[in-house]
Structures are given as structure tokens and as C-alpha cells.
Short mmCIF file of C-alpha atoms in Angstrom, two decimals:
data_model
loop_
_atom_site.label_atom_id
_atom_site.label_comp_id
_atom_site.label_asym_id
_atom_site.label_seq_id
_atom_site.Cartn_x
_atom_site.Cartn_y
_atom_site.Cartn_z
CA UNK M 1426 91.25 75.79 89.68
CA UNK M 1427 92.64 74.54 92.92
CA UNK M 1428 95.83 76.17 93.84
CA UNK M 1429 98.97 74.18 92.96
CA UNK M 1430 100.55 72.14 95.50
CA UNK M 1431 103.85 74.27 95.95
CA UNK M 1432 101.64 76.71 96.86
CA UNK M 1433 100.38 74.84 99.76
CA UNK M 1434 103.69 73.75 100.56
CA UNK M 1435 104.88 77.03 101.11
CA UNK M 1436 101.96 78.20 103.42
CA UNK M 1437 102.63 74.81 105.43
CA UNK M 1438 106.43 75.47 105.56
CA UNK M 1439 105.37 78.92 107.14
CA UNK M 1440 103.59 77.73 110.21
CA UNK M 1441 105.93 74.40 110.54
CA UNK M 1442 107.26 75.52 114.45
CA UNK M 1443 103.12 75.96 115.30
CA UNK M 1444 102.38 73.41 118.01
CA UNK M 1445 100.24 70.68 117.99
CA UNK M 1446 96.36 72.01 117.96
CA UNK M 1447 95.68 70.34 121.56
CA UNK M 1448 98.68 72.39 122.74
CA UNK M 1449 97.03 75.41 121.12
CA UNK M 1450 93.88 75.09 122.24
CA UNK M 1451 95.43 74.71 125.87
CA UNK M 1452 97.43 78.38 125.64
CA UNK M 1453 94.20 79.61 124.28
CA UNK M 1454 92.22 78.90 127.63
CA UNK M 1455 95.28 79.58 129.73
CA UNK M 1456 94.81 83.29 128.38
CA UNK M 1457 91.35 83.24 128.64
CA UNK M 1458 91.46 82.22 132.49
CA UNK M 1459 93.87 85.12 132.74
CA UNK M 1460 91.89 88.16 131.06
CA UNK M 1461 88.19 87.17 132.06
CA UNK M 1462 87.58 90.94 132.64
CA UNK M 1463 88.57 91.55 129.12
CA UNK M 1464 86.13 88.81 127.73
CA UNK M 1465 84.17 89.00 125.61
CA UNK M 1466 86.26 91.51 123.34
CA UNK M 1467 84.68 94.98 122.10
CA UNK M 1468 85.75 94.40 118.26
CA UNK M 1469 83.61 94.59 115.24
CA UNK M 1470 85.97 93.20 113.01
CA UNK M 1471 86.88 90.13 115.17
CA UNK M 1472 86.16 86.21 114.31
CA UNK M 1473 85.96 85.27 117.86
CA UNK M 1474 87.60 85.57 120.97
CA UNK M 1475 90.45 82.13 120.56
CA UNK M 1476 90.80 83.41 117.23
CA UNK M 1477 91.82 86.48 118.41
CA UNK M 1478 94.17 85.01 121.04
CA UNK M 1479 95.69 82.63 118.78
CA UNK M 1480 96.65 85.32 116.85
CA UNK M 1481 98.44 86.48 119.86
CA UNK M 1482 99.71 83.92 120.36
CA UNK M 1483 101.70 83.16 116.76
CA UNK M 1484 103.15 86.53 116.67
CA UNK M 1485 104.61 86.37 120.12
CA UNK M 1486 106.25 82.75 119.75
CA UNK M 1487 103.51 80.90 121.93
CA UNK M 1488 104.84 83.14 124.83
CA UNK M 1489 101.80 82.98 127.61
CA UNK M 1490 103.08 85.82 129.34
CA UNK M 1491 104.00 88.31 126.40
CA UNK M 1492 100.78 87.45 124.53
CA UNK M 1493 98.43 87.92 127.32
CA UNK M 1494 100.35 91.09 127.78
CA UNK M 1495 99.69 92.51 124.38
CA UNK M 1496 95.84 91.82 124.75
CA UNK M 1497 95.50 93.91 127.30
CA UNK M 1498 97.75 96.76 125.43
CA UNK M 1499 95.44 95.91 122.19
CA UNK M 1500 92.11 96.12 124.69
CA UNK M 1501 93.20 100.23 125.48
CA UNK M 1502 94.28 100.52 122.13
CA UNK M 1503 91.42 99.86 120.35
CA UNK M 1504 89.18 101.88 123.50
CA UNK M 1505 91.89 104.59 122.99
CA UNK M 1506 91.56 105.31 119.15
CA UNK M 1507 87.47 104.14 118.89
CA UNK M 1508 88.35 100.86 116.29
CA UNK M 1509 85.21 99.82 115.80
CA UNK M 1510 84.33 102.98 114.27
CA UNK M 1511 87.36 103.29 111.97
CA UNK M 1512 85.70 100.67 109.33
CA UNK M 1513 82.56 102.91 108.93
CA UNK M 1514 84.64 106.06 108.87
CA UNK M 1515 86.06 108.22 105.73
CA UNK M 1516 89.57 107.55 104.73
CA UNK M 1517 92.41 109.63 106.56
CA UNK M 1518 93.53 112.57 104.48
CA UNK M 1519 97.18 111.32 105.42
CA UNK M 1520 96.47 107.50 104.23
CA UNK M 1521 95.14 109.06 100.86
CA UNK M 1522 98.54 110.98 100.89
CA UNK M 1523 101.22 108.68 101.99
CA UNK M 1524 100.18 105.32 100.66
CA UNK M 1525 96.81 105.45 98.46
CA UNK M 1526 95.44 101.84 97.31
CA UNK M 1527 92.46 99.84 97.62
CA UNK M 1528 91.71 96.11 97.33
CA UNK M 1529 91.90 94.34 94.00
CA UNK M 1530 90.45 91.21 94.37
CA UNK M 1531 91.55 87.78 96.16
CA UNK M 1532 94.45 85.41 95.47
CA UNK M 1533 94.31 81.33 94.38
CA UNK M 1534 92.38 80.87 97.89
CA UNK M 1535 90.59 83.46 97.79
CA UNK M 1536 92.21 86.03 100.26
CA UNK M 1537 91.77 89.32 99.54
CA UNK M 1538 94.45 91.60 98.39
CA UNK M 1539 95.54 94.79 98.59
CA UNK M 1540 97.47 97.48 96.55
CA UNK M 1541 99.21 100.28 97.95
CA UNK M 1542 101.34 102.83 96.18
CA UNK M 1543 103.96 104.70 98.40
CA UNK M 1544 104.31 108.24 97.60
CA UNK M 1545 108.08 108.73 98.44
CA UNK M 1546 108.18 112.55 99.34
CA UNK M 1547 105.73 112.01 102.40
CA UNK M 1548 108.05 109.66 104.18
CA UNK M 1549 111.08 112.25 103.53
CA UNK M 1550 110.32 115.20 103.50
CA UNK M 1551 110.63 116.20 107.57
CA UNK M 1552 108.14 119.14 107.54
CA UNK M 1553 105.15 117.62 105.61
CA UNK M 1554 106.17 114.39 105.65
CA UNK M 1555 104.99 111.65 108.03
CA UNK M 1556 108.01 112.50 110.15
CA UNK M 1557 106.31 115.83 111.20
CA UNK M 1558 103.06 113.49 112.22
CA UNK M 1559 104.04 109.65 113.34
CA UNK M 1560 101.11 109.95 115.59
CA UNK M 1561 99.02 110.97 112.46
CA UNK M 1562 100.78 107.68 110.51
CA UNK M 1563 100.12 105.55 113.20
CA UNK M 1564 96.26 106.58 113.27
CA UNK M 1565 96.00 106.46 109.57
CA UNK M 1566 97.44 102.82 109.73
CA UNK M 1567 94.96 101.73 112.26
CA UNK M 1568 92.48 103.07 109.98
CA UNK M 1569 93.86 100.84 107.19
CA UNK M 1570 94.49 97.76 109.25
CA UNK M 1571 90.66 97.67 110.04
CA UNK M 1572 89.89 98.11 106.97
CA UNK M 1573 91.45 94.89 106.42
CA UNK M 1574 90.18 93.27 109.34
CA UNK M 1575 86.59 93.86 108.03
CA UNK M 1576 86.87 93.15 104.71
CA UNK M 1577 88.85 89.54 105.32
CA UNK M 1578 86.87 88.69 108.60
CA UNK M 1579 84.75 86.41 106.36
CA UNK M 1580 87.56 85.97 103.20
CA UNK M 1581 90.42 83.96 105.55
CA UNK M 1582 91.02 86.22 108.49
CA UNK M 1583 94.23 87.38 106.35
CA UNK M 1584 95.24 89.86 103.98
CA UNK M 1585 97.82 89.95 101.06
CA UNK M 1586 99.76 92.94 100.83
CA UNK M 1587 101.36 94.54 97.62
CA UNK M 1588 103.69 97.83 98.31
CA UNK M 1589 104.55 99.78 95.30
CA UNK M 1590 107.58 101.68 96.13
CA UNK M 1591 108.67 102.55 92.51
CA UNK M 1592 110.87 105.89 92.79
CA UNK M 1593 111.63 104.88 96.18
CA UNK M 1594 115.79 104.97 95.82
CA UNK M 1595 118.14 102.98 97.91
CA UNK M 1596 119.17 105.91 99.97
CA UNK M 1597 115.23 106.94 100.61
CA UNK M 1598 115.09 103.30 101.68
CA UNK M 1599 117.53 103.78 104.19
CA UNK M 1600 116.51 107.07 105.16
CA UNK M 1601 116.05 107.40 108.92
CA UNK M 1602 112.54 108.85 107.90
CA UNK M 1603 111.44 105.90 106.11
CA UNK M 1604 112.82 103.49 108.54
CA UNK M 1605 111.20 105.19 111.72
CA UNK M 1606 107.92 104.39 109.08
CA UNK M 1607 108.39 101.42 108.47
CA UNK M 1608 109.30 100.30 112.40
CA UNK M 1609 106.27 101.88 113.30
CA UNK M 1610 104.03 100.06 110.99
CA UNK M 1611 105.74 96.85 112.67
CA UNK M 1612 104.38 97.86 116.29
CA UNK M 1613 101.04 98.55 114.57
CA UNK M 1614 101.01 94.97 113.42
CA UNK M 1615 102.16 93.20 116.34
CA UNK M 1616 100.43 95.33 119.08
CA UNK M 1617 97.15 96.02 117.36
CA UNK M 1618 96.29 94.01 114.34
CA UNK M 1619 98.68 90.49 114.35
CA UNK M 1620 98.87 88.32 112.22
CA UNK M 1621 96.90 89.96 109.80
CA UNK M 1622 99.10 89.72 106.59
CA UNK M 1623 98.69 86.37 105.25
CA UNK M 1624 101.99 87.68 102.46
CA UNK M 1625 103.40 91.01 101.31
CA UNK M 1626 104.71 91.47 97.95
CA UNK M 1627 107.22 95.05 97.90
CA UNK M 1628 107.44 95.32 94.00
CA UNK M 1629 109.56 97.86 91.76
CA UNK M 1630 112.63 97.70 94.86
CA UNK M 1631 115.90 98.86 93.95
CA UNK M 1632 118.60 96.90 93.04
CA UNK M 1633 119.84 96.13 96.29
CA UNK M 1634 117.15 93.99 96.91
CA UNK M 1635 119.60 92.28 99.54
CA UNK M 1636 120.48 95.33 101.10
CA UNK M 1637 116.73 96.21 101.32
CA UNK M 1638 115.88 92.91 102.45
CA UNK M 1639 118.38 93.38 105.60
CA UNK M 1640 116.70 97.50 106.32
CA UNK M 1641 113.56 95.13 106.76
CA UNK M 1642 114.76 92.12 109.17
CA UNK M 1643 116.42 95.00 111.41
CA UNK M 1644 112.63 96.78 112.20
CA UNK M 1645 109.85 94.38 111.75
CA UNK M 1646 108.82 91.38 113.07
CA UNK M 1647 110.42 88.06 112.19
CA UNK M 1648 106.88 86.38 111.54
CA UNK M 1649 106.33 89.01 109.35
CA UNK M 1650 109.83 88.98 107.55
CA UNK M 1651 109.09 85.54 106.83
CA UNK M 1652 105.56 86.40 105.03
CA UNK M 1653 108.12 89.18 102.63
CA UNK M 1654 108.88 88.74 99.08
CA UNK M 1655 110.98 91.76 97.54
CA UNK M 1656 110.52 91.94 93.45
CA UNK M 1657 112.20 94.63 91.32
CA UNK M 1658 110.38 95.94 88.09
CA UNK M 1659 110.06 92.61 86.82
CA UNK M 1660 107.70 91.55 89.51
CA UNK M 1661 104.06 90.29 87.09
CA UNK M 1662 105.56 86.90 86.68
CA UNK M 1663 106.04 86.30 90.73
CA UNK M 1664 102.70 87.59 91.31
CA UNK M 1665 100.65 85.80 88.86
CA UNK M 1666 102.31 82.70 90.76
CA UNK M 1667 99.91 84.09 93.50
CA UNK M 1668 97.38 85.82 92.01
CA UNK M 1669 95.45 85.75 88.83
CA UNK M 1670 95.86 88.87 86.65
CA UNK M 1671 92.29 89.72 86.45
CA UNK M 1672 92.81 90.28 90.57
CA UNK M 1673 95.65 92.68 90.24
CA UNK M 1674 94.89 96.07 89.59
CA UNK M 1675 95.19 98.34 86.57
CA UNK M 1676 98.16 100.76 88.79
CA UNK M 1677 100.57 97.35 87.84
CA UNK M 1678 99.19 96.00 84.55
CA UNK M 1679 96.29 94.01 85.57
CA UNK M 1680 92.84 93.81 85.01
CA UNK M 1681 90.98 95.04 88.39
CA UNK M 1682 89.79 98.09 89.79
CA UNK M 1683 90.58 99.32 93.44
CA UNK M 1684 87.98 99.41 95.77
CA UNK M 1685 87.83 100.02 99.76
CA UNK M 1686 85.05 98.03 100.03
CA UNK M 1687 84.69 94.66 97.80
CA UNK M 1688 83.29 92.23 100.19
CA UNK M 1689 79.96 93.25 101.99
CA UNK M 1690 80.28 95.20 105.47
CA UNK M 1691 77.63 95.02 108.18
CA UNK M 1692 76.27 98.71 108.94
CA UNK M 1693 77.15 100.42 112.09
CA UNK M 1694 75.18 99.09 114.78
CA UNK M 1695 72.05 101.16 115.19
CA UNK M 1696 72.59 102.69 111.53
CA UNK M 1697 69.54 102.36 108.69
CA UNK M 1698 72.31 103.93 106.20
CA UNK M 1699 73.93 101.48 103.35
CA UNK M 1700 77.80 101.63 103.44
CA UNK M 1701 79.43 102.83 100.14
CA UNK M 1702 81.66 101.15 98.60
CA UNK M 1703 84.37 103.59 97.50
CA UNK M 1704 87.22 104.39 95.22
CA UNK M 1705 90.49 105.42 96.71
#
């Protein structure tokens, strides 16, 4: 069925300061005339270029300057850690530890969503933990974040998110370990892979949701604050609001199966070998 209309109303409400599209367009090839040695960009996973720009764009508040900036960071980023490859590549042991999930399935218009599960002790514990590797984290989140990229360059452009932190307490939450995490995933997204969260879901929070809430606002973006919904254990009836339960996986009482890979991927370029889909 066609999603309901508050549904719409909500996505519209998010992107309510946007410009008009003229004015967008405009920014777009102001950019463009600024970064023709960047052109056209080395990126498997991209739609195009002005899509990639726009993006840009929205996460630095229509900010010429800034945006055009953080191309050109994202540019030796991606040359610096080999992106295209990291769709085509195995899973990072430390993804598989710290946060192992998989897509699901797609919500009322059809974005795809994924599930990850937190595992608390390797954002605490300061010797095995993420804290001993942030580099590692950082790489691993790349990893994840083009994962996405591919699988919703054809499915919206955008992913949905859902975090499991169940056993996560309200002192690990505010933990410097876990908030040095969660800042850095916040410079992933803005520097390397914007806009790519169409809405995250953190379900099985603490009961200071509020408190939470604020740990969040302080260290990530404020585009991306906006996109966050915080549910406690009691968090199926808010997501079937989004998502139908046969898209939500088994981990959280639905009825789907997580998978790296549910949409097709194109094969690395100059590869005769099929890409598996696999299971987290």
C-alpha cells in the first residue's frame, strides 16, 4: 500500500529549510566550476556527480565554501582508504565484533534497512575495545558505510538505520569510550558518506532516553540528530509505523533474515567472479 500521509509529512517537514531547486541546482554548478580537477568522481557507489554535491551540500547548510571543502577531503579519503574496493571486500573482523548486522529488507518506500547490534564490551573495554583501535573503527565504518552506498545506490540513495544497544547502561552511554565512538562515526558521516541515513531508529535505550538524547546532540551532526528516534524496549510498535514486520529481522521479533547483500551488486570491474551474498 502507499505509505500514509503523516509519513510523508514528516519526510517533508525534514527538508523544509532546503532551498528552492533553481537555487540548488545553481550551488551545484558553482561547486562544479570550483573542483573541475576533481570531476568526474572515482566512486563506484555514486549516483552522479550533482547528486553527490548536493549531498554536500545539505549536510553543510548550503555553505559553498565548507561543502566544496569537504569534497576535496572526501576525494583523498576515499584515494586514501581504496573505497571502491571496500564493497567487494570481506567484512572487517572489528565490524563483525563491535556492531554485527546486516540488511533486513526496505521500509513503506522501499529504502533499505539495516540492523545492527552493539556489542557493549568493545566500546569499553580500553585494551580490546575500539578505544585501543579508533583508526581500526573508523576503517571498519567506511567499510559499512559503502556497503550502504552500494546496496541503496539504486533503492533511494538512503539508508534506514536500526542500533540495538540493549545492555548498553546509562553510564556505558556516557562513557568517554562510547562517546569518542560515537563522535567519530559523526565525522565518518559528514566527511565521507553524507547524507546517507535517510532515519535511525536506537531501540532498547535506557531510561533516560532524554539524557541519551542530549549525549547525542552534543557529538553528531544536527542533520543527523534530526533523522534520530530513541525507543526503549517497547520499540515494535514505532517501527512497524515505518516498516512492515516481515522487513525487520528475526534479532527484534520480525520476520526477515540479515543479509549483506539483498539488492544486486555490479562485479568488480574487470572481475568474471559472481559476488556472494552473505550472512553476517
Amino acid at each position: 500500500p502507499p505509505p500514509p500521509q503523516w509519513f510523508l509529512d514528516e519526510m517533508k517537514a525534514l527538508n523544509a529549510n532546503f532551498p528552492p531547486e533553481e537555487k540548488i541546482q545553481q550551488l551545484i554548478k558553482q561547486i562544479q566550476s570550483r573542483i573541475g580537477d576533481l570531476l568526474p568522481f572515482d566512486d563506484v557507489c555514486k549516483i552522479s556527480d550533482e547528486d553527490m554535491i548536493k549531498r554536500f551540500l545539505i549536510h553543510w547548510k548550503w555553505d559553498v565554501t565548507v561543502a566544496e571543502s569537504k569534497v576535496r577531503t572526501w576525494v583523498a579519503l576515499r584515494a586514501k582508504h581504496n573505497l571502491n574496493a571496500a564493497p567487494f571486500s570481506p567484512v572487517p573482523a572489528l565490524l563483525r565484533q563491535v556492531a554485527p548486522g546486516g540488511f533486513c529488507g526496505v521500509d513503506l518506500i522501499g529504502r533499505p534497512v539495516y540492523y545492527d547490534q552493539f556489542i557493549v564490551k568493545h566500546f569499553l573495554d580500553h585494551k580490546t575495545g575500539i578505544a585501543a583501535d579508533l583508526e581500526g573503527f573508523t576503517n571498519a565504518f567506511l567499510y559499512r558505510g559503502e556497503l550502504w552506498r552500494m546496496n541503496s545506490k539504486h533503492h533511494m540513495g538512503v539508508t534506514v538505520s536500526i542500533i540495538n544497544v540493549a545492555g548498553l547502561s546509562m553510564t556505558a552511554f556516557a562513557h568517554i569510550h562510547f562517546v569518542n565512538a560515537v563522535k567519530r562515526m559523526g565525522t565518518v558521516l559528514g566527511d565521507a558518506q553524507p547524507e546517507l541515513t535517510a532515519q535511525t531508529f536506537v531501540i532498547n535505550c535506557p531510561a533516560s532516553i532524554a539524557a541519551i538524547n542530549t549525549i547525542f546532540k552534543s557529538v553528531m551532526p544536527a542533520r543527523f540528530s534530526a533523522k534520530l528516534k530513541l525507543l526503549g524496549s517497547d520499540y515494535m510498535p514505532t517501527l512497524q509505523k515505518y516498516i512492515h514486520k516481515s522487513q525487520l529481522p528475526k534479532e527484534i521479533g520480525g520476520d526477515a533474515t540479515l543479509r549483506l547483500a539483498p539488492f544486486p551488486r555490479p562485479e568488480p570491474e574487470g572481475s568474471n567472479k559472481t559476488v556472494e551474498i552473505m550472512s553476517v
